[in-house]
Short mmCIF file of C-alpha atoms in Angstrom, two decimals:
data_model
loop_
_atom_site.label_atom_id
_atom_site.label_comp_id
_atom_site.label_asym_id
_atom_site.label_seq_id
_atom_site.Cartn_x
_atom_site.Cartn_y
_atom_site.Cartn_z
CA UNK A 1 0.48 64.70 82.42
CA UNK A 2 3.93 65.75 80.98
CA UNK A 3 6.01 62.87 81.18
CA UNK A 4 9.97 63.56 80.88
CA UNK A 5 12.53 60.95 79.26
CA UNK A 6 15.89 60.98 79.67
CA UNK A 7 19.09 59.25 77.61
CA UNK A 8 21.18 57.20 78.05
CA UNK A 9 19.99 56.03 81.67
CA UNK A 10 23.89 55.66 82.77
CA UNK A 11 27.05 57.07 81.25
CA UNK A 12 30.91 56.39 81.68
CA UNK A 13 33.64 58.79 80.59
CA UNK A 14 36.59 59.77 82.50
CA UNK A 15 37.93 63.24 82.85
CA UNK A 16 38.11 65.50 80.22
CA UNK A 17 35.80 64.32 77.71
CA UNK A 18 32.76 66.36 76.67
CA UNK A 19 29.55 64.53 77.55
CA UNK A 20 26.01 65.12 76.36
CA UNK A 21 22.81 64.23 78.02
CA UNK A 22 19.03 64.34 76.71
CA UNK A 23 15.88 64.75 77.92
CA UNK A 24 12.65 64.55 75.67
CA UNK A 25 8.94 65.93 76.89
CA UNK A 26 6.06 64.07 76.05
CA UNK A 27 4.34 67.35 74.73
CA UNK A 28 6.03 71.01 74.29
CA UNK A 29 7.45 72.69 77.17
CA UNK A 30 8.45 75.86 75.80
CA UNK A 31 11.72 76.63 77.55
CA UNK A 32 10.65 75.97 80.97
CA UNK A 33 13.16 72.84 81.39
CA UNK A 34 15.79 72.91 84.48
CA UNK A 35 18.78 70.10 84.95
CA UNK A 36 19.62 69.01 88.65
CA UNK A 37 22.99 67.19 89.98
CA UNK A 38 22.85 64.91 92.63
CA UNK A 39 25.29 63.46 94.59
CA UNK A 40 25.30 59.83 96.76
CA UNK A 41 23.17 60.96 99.91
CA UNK A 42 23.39 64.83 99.15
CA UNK A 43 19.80 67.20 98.06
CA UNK A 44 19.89 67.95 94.30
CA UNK A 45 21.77 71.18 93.28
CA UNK A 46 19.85 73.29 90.44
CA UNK A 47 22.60 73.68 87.41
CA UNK A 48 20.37 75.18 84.51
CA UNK A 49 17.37 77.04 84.44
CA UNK A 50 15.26 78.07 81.51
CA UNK A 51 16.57 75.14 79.39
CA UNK A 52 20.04 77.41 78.87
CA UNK A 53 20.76 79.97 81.70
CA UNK A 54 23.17 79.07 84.73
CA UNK A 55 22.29 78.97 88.15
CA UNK A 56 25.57 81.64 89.47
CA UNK A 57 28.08 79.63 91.00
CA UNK A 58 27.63 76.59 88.24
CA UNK A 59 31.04 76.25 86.18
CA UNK A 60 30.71 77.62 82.64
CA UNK A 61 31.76 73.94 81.33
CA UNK A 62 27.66 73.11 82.21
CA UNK A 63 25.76 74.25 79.46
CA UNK A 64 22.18 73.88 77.97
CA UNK A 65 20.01 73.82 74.85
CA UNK A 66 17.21 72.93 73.72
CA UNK A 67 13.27 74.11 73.52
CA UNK A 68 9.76 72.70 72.88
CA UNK A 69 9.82 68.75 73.95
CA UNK A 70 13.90 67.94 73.24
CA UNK A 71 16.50 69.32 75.27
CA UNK A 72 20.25 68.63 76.24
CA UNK A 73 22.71 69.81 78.70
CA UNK A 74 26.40 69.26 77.97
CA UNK A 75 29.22 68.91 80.07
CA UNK A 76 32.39 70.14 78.00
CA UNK A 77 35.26 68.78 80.09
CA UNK A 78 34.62 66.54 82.54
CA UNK A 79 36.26 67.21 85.91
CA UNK A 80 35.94 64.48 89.07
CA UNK A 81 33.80 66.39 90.59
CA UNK A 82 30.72 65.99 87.96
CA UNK A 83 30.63 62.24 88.12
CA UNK A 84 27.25 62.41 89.87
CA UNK A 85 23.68 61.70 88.71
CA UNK A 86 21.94 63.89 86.71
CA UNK A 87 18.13 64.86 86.79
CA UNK A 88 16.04 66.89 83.90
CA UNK A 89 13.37 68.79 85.21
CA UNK A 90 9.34 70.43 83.53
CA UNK A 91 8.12 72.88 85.28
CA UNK A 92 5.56 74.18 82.17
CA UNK A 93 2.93 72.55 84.88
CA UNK A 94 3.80 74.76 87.31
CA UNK A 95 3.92 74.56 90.57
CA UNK A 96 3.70 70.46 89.40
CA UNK A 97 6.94 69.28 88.24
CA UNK A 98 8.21 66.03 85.99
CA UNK A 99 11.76 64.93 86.69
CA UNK A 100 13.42 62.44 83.86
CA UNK A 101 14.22 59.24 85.53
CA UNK A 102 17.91 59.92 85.80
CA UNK A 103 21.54 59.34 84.15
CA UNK A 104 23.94 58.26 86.05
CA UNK A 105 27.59 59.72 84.83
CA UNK A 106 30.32 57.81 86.38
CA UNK A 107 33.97 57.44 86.05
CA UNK A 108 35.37 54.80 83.04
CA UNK B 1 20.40 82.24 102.58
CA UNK B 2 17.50 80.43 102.22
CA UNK B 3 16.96 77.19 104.66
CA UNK B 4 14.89 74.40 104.63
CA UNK B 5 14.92 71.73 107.20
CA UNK B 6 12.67 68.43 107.13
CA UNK B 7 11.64 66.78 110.30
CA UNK B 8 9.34 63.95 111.56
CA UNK B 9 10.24 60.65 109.16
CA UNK B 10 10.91 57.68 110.80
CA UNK B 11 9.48 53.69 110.85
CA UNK B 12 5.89 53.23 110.18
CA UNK B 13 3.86 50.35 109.22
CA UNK B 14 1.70 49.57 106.25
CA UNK B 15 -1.40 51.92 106.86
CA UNK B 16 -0.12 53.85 109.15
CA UNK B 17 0.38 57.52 109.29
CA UNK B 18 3.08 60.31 109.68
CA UNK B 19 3.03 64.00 109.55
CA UNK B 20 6.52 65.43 107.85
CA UNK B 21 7.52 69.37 108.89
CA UNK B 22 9.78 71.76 106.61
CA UNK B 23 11.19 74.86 109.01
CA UNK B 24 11.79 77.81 106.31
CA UNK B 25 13.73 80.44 106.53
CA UNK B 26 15.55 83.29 105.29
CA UNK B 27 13.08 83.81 102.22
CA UNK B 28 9.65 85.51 102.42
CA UNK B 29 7.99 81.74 102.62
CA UNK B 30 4.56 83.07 102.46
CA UNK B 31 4.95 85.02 98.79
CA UNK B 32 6.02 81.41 97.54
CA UNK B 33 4.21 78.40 96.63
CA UNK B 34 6.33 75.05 98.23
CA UNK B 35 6.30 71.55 97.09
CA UNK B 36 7.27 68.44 98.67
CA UNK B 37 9.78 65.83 96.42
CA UNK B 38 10.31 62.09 97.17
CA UNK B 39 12.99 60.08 96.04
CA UNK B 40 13.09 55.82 97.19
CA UNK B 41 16.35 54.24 97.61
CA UNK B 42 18.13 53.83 94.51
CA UNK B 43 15.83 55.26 92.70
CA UNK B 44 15.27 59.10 90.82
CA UNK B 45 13.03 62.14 91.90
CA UNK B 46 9.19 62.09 92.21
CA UNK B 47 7.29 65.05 92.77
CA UNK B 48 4.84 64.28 95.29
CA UNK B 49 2.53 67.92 96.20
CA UNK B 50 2.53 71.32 96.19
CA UNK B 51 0.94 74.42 97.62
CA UNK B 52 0.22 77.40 96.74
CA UNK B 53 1.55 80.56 98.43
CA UNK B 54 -1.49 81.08 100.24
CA UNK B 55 -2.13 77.53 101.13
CA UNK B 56 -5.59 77.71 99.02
CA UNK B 57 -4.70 75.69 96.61
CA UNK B 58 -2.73 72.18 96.86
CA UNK B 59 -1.19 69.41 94.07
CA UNK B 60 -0.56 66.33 94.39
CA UNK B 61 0.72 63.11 92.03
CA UNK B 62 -1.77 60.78 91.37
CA UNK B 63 0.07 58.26 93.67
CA UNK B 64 -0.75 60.02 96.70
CA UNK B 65 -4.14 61.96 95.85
CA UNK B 66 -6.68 60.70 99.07
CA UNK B 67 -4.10 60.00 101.29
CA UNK B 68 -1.66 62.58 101.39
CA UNK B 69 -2.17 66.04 102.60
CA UNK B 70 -0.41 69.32 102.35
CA UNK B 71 -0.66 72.29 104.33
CA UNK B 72 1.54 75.41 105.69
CA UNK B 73 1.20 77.85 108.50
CA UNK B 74 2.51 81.13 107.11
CA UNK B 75 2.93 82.20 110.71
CA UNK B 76 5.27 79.67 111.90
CA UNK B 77 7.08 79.65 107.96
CA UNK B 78 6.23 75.91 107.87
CA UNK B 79 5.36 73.56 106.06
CA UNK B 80 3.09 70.38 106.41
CA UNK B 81 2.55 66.82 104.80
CA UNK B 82 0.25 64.51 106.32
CA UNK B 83 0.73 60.69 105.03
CA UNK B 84 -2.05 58.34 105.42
CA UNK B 85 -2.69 55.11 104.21
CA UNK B 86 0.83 54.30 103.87
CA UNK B 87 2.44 51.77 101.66
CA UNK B 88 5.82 50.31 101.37
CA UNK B 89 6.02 52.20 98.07
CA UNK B 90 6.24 55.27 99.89
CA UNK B 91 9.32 54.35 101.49
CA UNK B 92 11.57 57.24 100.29
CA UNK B 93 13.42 60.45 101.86
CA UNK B 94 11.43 63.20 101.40
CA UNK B 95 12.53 66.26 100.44
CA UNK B 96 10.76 70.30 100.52
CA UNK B 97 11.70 72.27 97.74
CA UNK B 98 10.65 75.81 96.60
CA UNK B 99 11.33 78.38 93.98
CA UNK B 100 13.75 81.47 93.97
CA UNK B 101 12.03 84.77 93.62
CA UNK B 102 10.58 86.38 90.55
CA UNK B 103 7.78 86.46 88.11
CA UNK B 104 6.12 83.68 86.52
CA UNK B 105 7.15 79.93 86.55
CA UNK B 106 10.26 78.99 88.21
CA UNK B 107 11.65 75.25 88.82
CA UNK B 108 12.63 73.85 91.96
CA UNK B 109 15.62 75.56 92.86
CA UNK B 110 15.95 75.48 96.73
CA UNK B 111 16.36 71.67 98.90
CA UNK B 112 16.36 70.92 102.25
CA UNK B 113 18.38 67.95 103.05
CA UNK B 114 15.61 65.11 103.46
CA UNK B 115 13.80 63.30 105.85
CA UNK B 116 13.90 59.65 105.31
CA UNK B 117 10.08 57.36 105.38
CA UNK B 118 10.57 53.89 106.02
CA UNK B 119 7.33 51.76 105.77
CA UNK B 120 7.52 48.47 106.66
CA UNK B 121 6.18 45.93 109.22
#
């Protein structure tokens, strides 16, 4: 089984600053790597697709990298809105998914 | 738009059973595989199952292999999980989650809104 780790587990940073999150795959994924956001009691919301490409609607501040087993997404001014929790996401195992455990962004 | 809405969590006890629902709509749900998604309080996502488009072929996370069960009705656009056996580690909201359209793999990009599993005596 793919297992998915993300870094750091929980993040503060207040508005404006340019934030980076990783997420490593226990064996190569190709690009098939999505980030989530999730907010207290709310369904995740799909950000990134395809390690790099925006989901329409998602600010162009979001943005994605990475391919094989290490990935990032970046966040390049944070606005109040993004404090939130963030998920990574394999779907090389298709239709089985890995999420990463998590990071947690909140407000310094 | 495409909807999904969860139904039939609620308070069971340990070894006891529940069968979740997921209403779809506004998608062609039986050209698309689904999957079911937990996630315990306070804690991240776990991919619990998943079904193929024509409900021939299931997944599940070795957690929940034997007592879980997935199915859909492509008639009715629904979709099915059977919990058996159940645990207080299942305690979690439960979430169904599909694809958008296109070719090839695609990750979880469609939620309903959760239906929440409490397991405990």
């Amino acid at each position: 089984d793919i297992q998915m780790t993300q870094s750091p587990s929980s993040l503060s940073a207040s508005v404006g600053d340019r934030v980076t999150i990783t997420c490593r795959a226990s064996q190569g994924i190709s690009n098939y790597l999505a980030w989530f956001q999730q907010k207290p009691g709310k369904a995740p919301k799909s950000l990134i697709y395809g390690a790099s490409s925006l989901q329409g609607g998602v600010p162009s501040r979001f943005s994605g990298s990475g391919s094989g087993t290490d990935f990032t997404l970046t966040i390049s001014s944070l606005q109040p809105e993004d404090f939130a929790t963030y998920y990574c996401q394999q779907y090389n195992s298709y239709p089985m998914y890995t999420f990463g455990q998590g990071t947690k962004l909140e407000i310094k | 738009e495409v909807r999904l809405v969860e139904s039939g969590g609620g308070l069971v006890q340990p070894g006891g059973s529940l069968t979740l629902s997921c209403a779809a709509s506004g998608f062609t749900f039986s050209s698309y595989a689904m999957s079911w998604v937990r996630q315990a309080p306070g804690e991240g996502l776990d991919w619990v199952s998943a079904i193929s488009s024509t409900g021939g072929t299931t997944y599940y996370a070795d957690s929940v292999k034997g007592r879980f069960t997935v199915s859909r009705d492509n008639s009715k656009n629904a979709l099915y999980l059977q919990l058996n056996s159940l645990r207080a580690e299942d305690t979690a909201v439960y979430y169904c989650a599909t694809r958008s359209s296109g070719s090839g793999k695609r990750p979880l990009d469609y939620w309903g809104q959760g239906t929440l599993v409490t397991v405990s005596s």
